[in-house]
Amino acid sequence: MSPAENNSHSCIKNPVPGIPRHVAVIMDGNGRWAKNRGQSRIKGHRKGAESVHRIIRLCGDHGVEHLTLFAFSSENWKRPPREVKLLMELFISVLEKDIDALVENGVRLRIMGDLDRFGKRIGRLIKKAEMRTTCNDCMQLTIAANYGGRWDITQACQQLAEKARSGEIKPDEINEELLARHLVTAGIPDPDLFIRTGGEKRISNYLIWQLAYTELFFTDVLWPDFSKDDFAEALSWFASRERRFGKTSEQLKENKARKAGHA
Ligand code: FPP
């Protein structure tokens, strides 16, 4: 296995005011993009992979700390075998080819999901790619693969039930914080900004626990067309949101004034 590499990168350190620490994306619309051009869905996914490269660069440029992309859902196995094969090839291509660029740019790669289904070869590639980037700290790219939010909550509950059964914890010690520490996203802050391209206004079993207080940005733009300007629009919309986390607008203003007084 390759050792971790670290090329002492210069990068923007978070938090950058007004910029989300964590952006989570559902990259929808590859199939329609291709259909609109009379091309196969496969062409749409290939073009979508170019948008993946673009958003990684843009997030790095803006000082986003975490980018989480939904590459393959637990339900995507039901797609035609040729399409599943191509999606696997694109996934492998990230692990084998794009990994050098991630290392060079200080991006840490993590893959999350029910990974056993991918088999031993891809499992080894995942471990190797993750290992090569463990020391990188400019940004973390998390790829959700064979992932589903309900699966994640279920596997966390199984771990907690096992710990309760063995006496390691008491059932009444289980709270939100403990459950969150057993999700596959443990250690990653909840997303601040969620982006879904392709016009649908759904969460589609993505990070359903973690999106509780996330700002949700939906756009009709199809993923392969998602450009620098579209990302800028999402960021500027995010910056205009008042994040209240259950409090009132007045309470937030009072807190801000109090903090300014102490400064
Ligand atoms: C949804 O579009 C997209 C996917 C299921 C796959 C996304 C994959 C990529 C962008 C390429 C590979 C990326 C990585 C990170 C390995 P859709 O096919 O549902 O589009 P439609 O709604 O127009 O049919």
PDB file of N, CA and C and ligand atoms in Angstrom, residues 26-35 41 44-53 56 69-73 76 79 83 86-95 98 109 111 141-145 196-198 200 202 222-224, ligand 1:
ATOM      1  N   ILE A  26     -25.977  16.680  -5.155  1.00  0.00           N
ATOM      2  CA  ILE A  26     -26.574  15.606  -5.972  1.00  0.00           C
ATOM      3  C   ILE A  26     -26.427  16.055  -7.423  1.00  0.00           C
ATOM      4  N   MET A  27     -25.625  15.287  -8.160  1.00  0.00           N
ATOM      5  CA  MET A  27     -25.248  15.681  -9.532  1.00  0.00           C
ATOM      6  C   MET A  27     -26.255  15.055 -10.499  1.00  0.00           C
ATOM      7  N   ASP A  28     -27.411  15.690 -10.653  1.00  0.00           N
ATOM      8  CA  ASP A  28     -28.486  15.062 -11.430  1.00  0.00           C
ATOM      9  C   ASP A  28     -28.601  15.708 -12.819  1.00  0.00           C
ATOM     10  N   GLY A  29     -28.983  14.896 -13.787  1.00  0.00           N
ATOM     11  CA  GLY A  29     -29.292  15.433 -15.120  1.00  0.00           C
ATOM     12  C   GLY A  29     -28.350  14.971 -16.218  1.00  0.00           C
ATOM     13  N   ASN A  30     -27.449  14.051 -15.909  1.00  0.00           N
ATOM     14  CA  ASN A  30     -26.509  13.566 -16.940  1.00  0.00           C
ATOM     15  C   ASN A  30     -27.268  12.901 -18.094  1.00  0.00           C
ATOM     16  N   GLY A  31     -28.257  12.067 -17.736  1.00  0.00           N
ATOM     17  CA  GLY A  31     -29.009  11.329 -18.756  1.00  0.00           C
ATOM     18  C   GLY A  31     -29.774  12.282 -19.667  1.00  0.00           C
ATOM     19  N   ARG A  32     -30.440  13.277 -19.075  1.00  0.00           N
ATOM     20  CA  ARG A  32     -31.223  14.223 -19.887  1.00  0.00           C
ATOM     21  C   ARG A  32     -30.317  15.097 -20.745  1.00  0.00           C
ATOM     22  N   TRP A  33     -29.163  15.454 -20.200  1.00  0.00           N
ATOM     23  CA  TRP A  33     -28.196  16.256 -20.971  1.00  0.00           C
ATOM     24  C   TRP A  33     -27.854  15.508 -22.269  1.00  0.00           C
ATOM     25  N   ALA A  34     -27.617  14.195 -22.141  1.00  0.00           N
ATOM     26  CA  ALA A  34     -27.246  13.391 -23.313  1.00  0.00           C
ATOM     27  C   ALA A  34     -28.443  13.238 -24.251  1.00  0.00           C
ATOM     28  N   LYS A  35     -29.599  12.961 -23.664  1.00  0.00           N
ATOM     29  CA  LYS A  35     -30.813  12.756 -24.482  1.00  0.00           C
ATOM     30  C   LYS A  35     -31.115  14.008 -25.314  1.00  0.00           C
ATOM     31  N   ARG A  41     -26.833   7.869 -22.663  1.00  0.00           N
ATOM     32  CA  ARG A  41     -26.706   8.327 -21.269  1.00  0.00           C
ATOM     33  C   ARG A  41     -25.242   8.289 -20.818  1.00  0.00           C
ATOM     34  N   GLY A  44     -23.474  11.332 -21.308  1.00  0.00           N
ATOM     35  CA  GLY A  44     -23.858  12.312 -20.277  1.00  0.00           C
ATOM     36  C   GLY A  44     -23.038  12.132 -19.012  1.00  0.00           C
ATOM     37  N   HIS A  45     -22.810  10.881 -18.623  1.00  0.00           N
ATOM     38  CA  HIS A  45     -22.015  10.645 -17.401  1.00  0.00           C
ATOM     39  C   HIS A  45     -20.560  11.061 -17.624  1.00  0.00           C
ATOM     40  N   ARG A  46     -20.053  10.786 -18.850  1.00  0.00           N
ATOM     41  CA  ARG A  46     -18.660  11.207 -19.132  1.00  0.00           C
ATOM     42  C   ARG A  46     -18.538  12.723 -19.020  1.00  0.00           C
ATOM     43  N   LYS A  47     -19.515  13.430 -19.578  1.00  0.00           N
ATOM     44  CA  LYS A  47     -19.498  14.901 -19.510  1.00  0.00           C
ATOM     45  C   LYS A  47     -19.666  15.346 -18.045  1.00  0.00           C
ATOM     46  N   GLY A  48     -20.509  14.592 -17.306  1.00  0.00           N
ATOM     47  CA  GLY A  48     -20.717  14.903 -15.887  1.00  0.00           C
ATOM     48  C   GLY A  48     -19.425  14.782 -15.101  1.00  0.00           C
ATOM     49  N   ALA A  49     -18.578  13.848 -15.501  1.00  0.00           N
ATOM     50  CA  ALA A  49     -17.287  13.683 -14.799  1.00  0.00           C
ATOM     51  C   ALA A  49     -16.437  14.947 -14.958  1.00  0.00           C
ATOM     52  N   GLU A  50     -16.580  15.652 -16.099  1.00  0.00           N
ATOM     53  CA  GLU A  50     -15.831  16.920 -16.272  1.00  0.00           C
ATOM     54  C   GLU A  50     -16.321  17.968 -15.264  1.00  0.00           C
ATOM     55  N   SER A  51     -17.651  17.971 -15.026  1.00  0.00           N
ATOM     56  CA  SER A  51     -18.185  18.912 -14.028  1.00  0.00           C
ATOM     57  C   SER A  51     -17.688  18.572 -12.631  1.00  0.00           C
ATOM     58  N   VAL A  52     -17.416  17.278 -12.387  1.00  0.00           N
ATOM     59  CA  VAL A  52     -16.871  16.879 -11.080  1.00  0.00           C
ATOM     60  C   VAL A  52     -15.514  17.547 -10.886  1.00  0.00           C
ATOM     61  N   HIS A  53     -14.667  17.471 -11.914  1.00  0.00           N
ATOM     62  CA  HIS A  53     -13.345  18.110 -11.812  1.00  0.00           C
ATOM     63  C   HIS A  53     -13.502  19.612 -11.548  1.00  0.00           C
ATOM     64  N   ILE A  56     -14.630  20.475  -7.930  1.00  0.00           N
ATOM     65  CA  ILE A  56     -13.551  20.257  -6.934  1.00  0.00           C
ATOM     66  C   ILE A  56     -12.626  21.482  -6.946  1.00  0.00           C
ATOM     67  N   LEU A  69     -19.922  14.400  -2.714  1.00  0.00           N
ATOM     68  CA  LEU A  69     -20.626  14.163  -3.980  1.00  0.00           C
ATOM     69  C   LEU A  69     -21.337  12.820  -3.951  1.00  0.00           C
ATOM     70  N   PHE A  70     -22.592  12.805  -4.403  1.00  0.00           N
ATOM     71  CA  PHE A  70     -23.371  11.563  -4.455  1.00  0.00           C
ATOM     72  C   PHE A  70     -23.112  10.936  -5.826  1.00  0.00           C
ATOM     73  N   ALA A  71     -22.177   9.976  -5.889  1.00  0.00           N
ATOM     74  CA  ALA A  71     -21.776   9.410  -7.176  1.00  0.00           C
ATOM     75  C   ALA A  71     -22.625   8.212  -7.557  1.00  0.00           C
ATOM     76  N   PHE A  72     -23.066   7.454  -6.545  1.00  0.00           N
ATOM     77  CA  PHE A  72     -23.755   6.204  -6.857  1.00  0.00           C
ATOM     78  C   PHE A  72     -24.613   5.821  -5.653  1.00  0.00           C
ATOM     79  N   SER A  73     -25.921   5.804  -5.850  1.00  0.00           N
ATOM     80  CA  SER A  73     -26.796   5.488  -4.723  1.00  0.00           C
ATOM     81  C   SER A  73     -27.015   3.978  -4.633  1.00  0.00           C
ATOM     82  N   ASN A  76     -28.949   2.780  -7.517  1.00  0.00           N
ATOM     83  CA  ASN A  76     -28.443   2.887  -8.900  1.00  0.00           C
ATOM     84  C   ASN A  76     -28.044   1.539  -9.514  1.00  0.00           C
ATOM     85  N   ARG A  79     -30.033   0.238 -12.559  1.00  0.00           N
ATOM     86  CA  ARG A  79     -29.925   0.807 -13.911  1.00  0.00           C
ATOM     87  C   ARG A  79     -29.420  -0.242 -14.907  1.00  0.00           C
ATOM     88  N   GLU A  83     -24.828   0.888 -18.178  1.00  0.00           N
ATOM     89  CA  GLU A  83     -24.679   2.181 -17.486  1.00  0.00           C
ATOM     90  C   GLU A  83     -23.976   1.985 -16.133  1.00  0.00           C
ATOM     91  N   LEU A  86     -20.304   1.592 -16.758  1.00  0.00           N
ATOM     92  CA  LEU A  86     -19.618   2.862 -17.053  1.00  0.00           C
ATOM     93  C   LEU A  86     -19.438   3.684 -15.776  1.00  0.00           C
ATOM     94  N   LEU A  87     -20.478   3.703 -14.914  1.00  0.00           N
ATOM     95  CA  LEU A  87     -20.363   4.469 -13.661  1.00  0.00           C
ATOM     96  C   LEU A  87     -19.241   3.891 -12.794  1.00  0.00           C
ATOM     97  N   MET A  88     -19.111   2.558 -12.805  1.00  0.00           N
ATOM     98  CA  MET A  88     -18.008   1.924 -12.058  1.00  0.00           C
ATOM     99  C   MET A  88     -16.663   2.347 -12.660  1.00  0.00           C
ATOM    100  N   GLU A  89     -16.590   2.385 -14.007  1.00  0.00           N
ATOM    101  CA  GLU A  89     -15.327   2.782 -14.649  1.00  0.00           C
ATOM    102  C   GLU A  89     -14.943   4.213 -14.280  1.00  0.00           C
ATOM    103  N   LEU A  90     -15.954   5.086 -14.231  1.00  0.00           N
ATOM    104  CA  LEU A  90     -15.657   6.485 -13.869  1.00  0.00           C
ATOM    105  C   LEU A  90     -15.188   6.567 -12.415  1.00  0.00           C
ATOM    106  N   PHE A  91     -15.797   5.758 -11.571  1.00  0.00           N
ATOM    107  CA  PHE A  91     -15.415   5.717 -10.158  1.00  0.00           C
ATOM    108  C   PHE A  91     -13.962   5.223 -10.036  1.00  0.00           C
ATOM    109  N   ILE A  92     -13.650   4.149 -10.765  1.00  0.00           N
ATOM    110  CA  ILE A  92     -12.285   3.594 -10.727  1.00  0.00           C
ATOM    111  C   ILE A  92     -11.292   4.618 -11.273  1.00  0.00           C
ATOM    112  N   SER A  93     -11.730   5.357 -12.281  1.00  0.00           N
ATOM    113  CA  SER A  93     -10.848   6.362 -12.881  1.00  0.00           C
ATOM    114  C   SER A  93     -10.465   7.448 -11.851  1.00  0.00           C
ATOM    115  N   VAL A  94     -11.426   7.817 -10.987  1.00  0.00           N
ATOM    116  CA  VAL A  94     -11.101   8.782  -9.921  1.00  0.00           C
ATOM    117  C   VAL A  94     -10.031   8.177  -9.010  1.00  0.00           C
ATOM    118  N   LEU A  95     -10.223   6.897  -8.666  1.00  0.00           N
ATOM    119  CA  LEU A  95      -9.314   6.247  -7.708  1.00  0.00           C
ATOM    120  C   LEU A  95      -7.929   6.018  -8.293  1.00  0.00           C
ATOM    121  N   ASP A  98      -7.317  10.218 -11.255  1.00  0.00           N
ATOM    122  CA  ASP A  98      -7.466  11.565 -10.688  1.00  0.00           C
ATOM    123  C   ASP A  98      -6.746  11.711  -9.359  1.00  0.00           C
ATOM    124  N   LEU A 109      -9.103  12.392   0.068  1.00  0.00           N
ATOM    125  CA  LEU A 109     -10.221  11.650  -0.527  1.00  0.00           C
ATOM    126  C   LEU A 109     -10.756  10.632   0.457  1.00  0.00           C
ATOM    127  N   ILE A 111     -14.100   7.711   0.673  1.00  0.00           N
ATOM    128  CA  ILE A 111     -15.242   7.102   0.011  1.00  0.00           C
ATOM    129  C   ILE A 111     -16.170   6.602   1.106  1.00  0.00           C
ATOM    130  N   LEU A 141     -12.570  15.699  -0.039  1.00  0.00           N
ATOM    131  CA  LEU A 141     -13.569  15.277  -1.019  1.00  0.00           C
ATOM    132  C   LEU A 141     -14.103  13.924  -0.567  1.00  0.00           C
ATOM    133  N   THR A 142     -15.402  13.870  -0.294  1.00  0.00           N
ATOM    134  CA  THR A 142     -16.007  12.593   0.095  1.00  0.00           C
ATOM    135  C   THR A 142     -16.936  12.161  -1.032  1.00  0.00           C
ATOM    136  N   ILE A 143     -16.719  10.965  -1.510  1.00  0.00           N
ATOM    137  CA  ILE A 143     -17.581  10.435  -2.568  1.00  0.00           C
ATOM    138  C   ILE A 143     -18.501   9.398  -1.947  1.00  0.00           C
ATOM    139  N   ALA A 144     -19.807   9.640  -2.088  1.00  0.00           N
ATOM    140  CA  ALA A 144     -20.798   8.689  -1.580  1.00  0.00           C
ATOM    141  C   ALA A 144     -21.046   7.656  -2.668  1.00  0.00           C
ATOM    142  N   ALA A 145     -20.735   6.391  -2.363  1.00  0.00           N
ATOM    143  CA  ALA A 145     -20.846   5.328  -3.355  1.00  0.00           C
ATOM    144  C   ALA A 145     -21.551   4.136  -2.724  1.00  0.00           C
ATOM    145  N   ARG A 196     -28.662  20.605  -5.561  1.00  0.00           N
ATOM    146  CA  ARG A 196     -29.136  19.539  -6.457  1.00  0.00           C
ATOM    147  C   ARG A 196     -29.392  20.151  -7.823  1.00  0.00           C
ATOM    148  N   THR A 197     -28.728  19.625  -8.831  1.00  0.00           N
ATOM    149  CA  THR A 197     -28.950  20.094 -10.199  1.00  0.00           C
ATOM    150  C   THR A 197     -30.053  19.244 -10.829  1.00  0.00           C
ATOM    151  N   GLY A 198     -30.496  19.640 -12.005  1.00  0.00           N
ATOM    152  CA  GLY A 198     -31.387  18.788 -12.802  1.00  0.00           C
ATOM    153  C   GLY A 198     -32.872  18.986 -12.550  1.00  0.00           C
ATOM    154  N   GLU A 200     -35.092  18.467 -10.102  1.00  0.00           N
ATOM    155  CA  GLU A 200     -35.920  17.780  -9.097  1.00  0.00           C
ATOM    156  C   GLU A 200     -35.701  18.431  -7.735  1.00  0.00           C
ATOM    157  N   ARG A 202     -35.850  17.121  -4.505  1.00  0.00           N
ATOM    158  CA  ARG A 202     -35.882  15.986  -3.574  1.00  0.00           C
ATOM    159  C   ARG A 202     -34.506  15.805  -2.954  1.00  0.00           C
ATOM    160  N   LEU A 222     -28.651  21.260 -15.767  1.00  0.00           N
ATOM    161  CA  LEU A 222     -28.273  19.834 -15.753  1.00  0.00           C
ATOM    162  C   LEU A 222     -26.798  19.726 -15.348  1.00  0.00           C
ATOM    163  N   TRP A 223     -26.450  18.655 -14.637  1.00  0.00           N
ATOM    164  CA  TRP A 223     -25.107  18.567 -14.042  1.00  0.00           C
ATOM    165  C   TRP A 223     -23.968  18.824 -15.032  1.00  0.00           C
ATOM    166  N   PRO A 224     -23.987  18.248 -16.240  1.00  0.00           N
ATOM    167  CA  PRO A 224     -22.846  18.502 -17.131  1.00  0.00           C
ATOM    168  C   PRO A 224     -22.686  19.988 -17.491  1.00  0.00           C
TER     169      PRO A 224
HETATM  170  C1  FPP B   1     -27.540  11.339 -11.977  1.00  0.00           C
HETATM  171  O1  FPP B   1     -27.909  11.687 -13.294  1.00  0.00           O
HETATM  172  C2  FPP B   1     -26.114  11.030 -11.924  1.00  0.00           C
HETATM  173  C3  FPP B   1     -25.577   9.851 -11.500  1.00  0.00           C
HETATM  174  C4  FPP B   1     -26.418   8.740 -11.015  1.00  0.00           C
HETATM  175  C5  FPP B   1     -24.129   9.580 -11.518  1.00  0.00           C
HETATM  176  C6  FPP B   1     -23.214  10.747 -11.287  1.00  0.00           C
HETATM  177  C7  FPP B   1     -21.861  10.405 -11.804  1.00  0.00           C
HETATM  178  C8  FPP B   1     -20.997  11.270 -12.386  1.00  0.00           C
HETATM  179  C9  FPP B   1     -21.270  12.702 -12.466  1.00  0.00           C
HETATM  180  C10 FPP B   1     -19.704  10.793 -12.969  1.00  0.00           C
HETATM  181  C11 FPP B   1     -18.768  10.101 -12.033  1.00  0.00           C
HETATM  182  C12 FPP B   1     -18.413  10.873 -10.820  1.00  0.00           C
HETATM  183  C13 FPP B   1     -17.667  10.396  -9.789  1.00  0.00           C
HETATM  184  C14 FPP B   1     -17.437  11.251  -8.596  1.00  0.00           C
HETATM  185  C15 FPP B   1     -17.091   9.039  -9.784  1.00  0.00           C
HETATM  186  P1  FPP B   1     -29.015  10.828 -14.029  1.00  0.00           P
HETATM  187  O2  FPP B   1     -28.332   9.756 -14.793  1.00  0.00           O
HETATM  188  O3  FPP B   1     -30.037  10.355 -13.053  1.00  0.00           O
HETATM  189  O4  FPP B   1     -29.622  11.897 -15.010  1.00  0.00           O
HETATM  190  P2  FPP B   1     -31.155  11.999 -15.502  1.00  0.00           P
HETATM  191  O5  FPP B   1     -31.974  12.337 -14.274  1.00  0.00           O
HETATM  192  O6  FPP B   1     -31.117  13.124 -16.480  1.00  0.00           O
HETATM  193  O7  FPP B   1     -31.502  10.690 -16.115  1.00  0.00           O
END
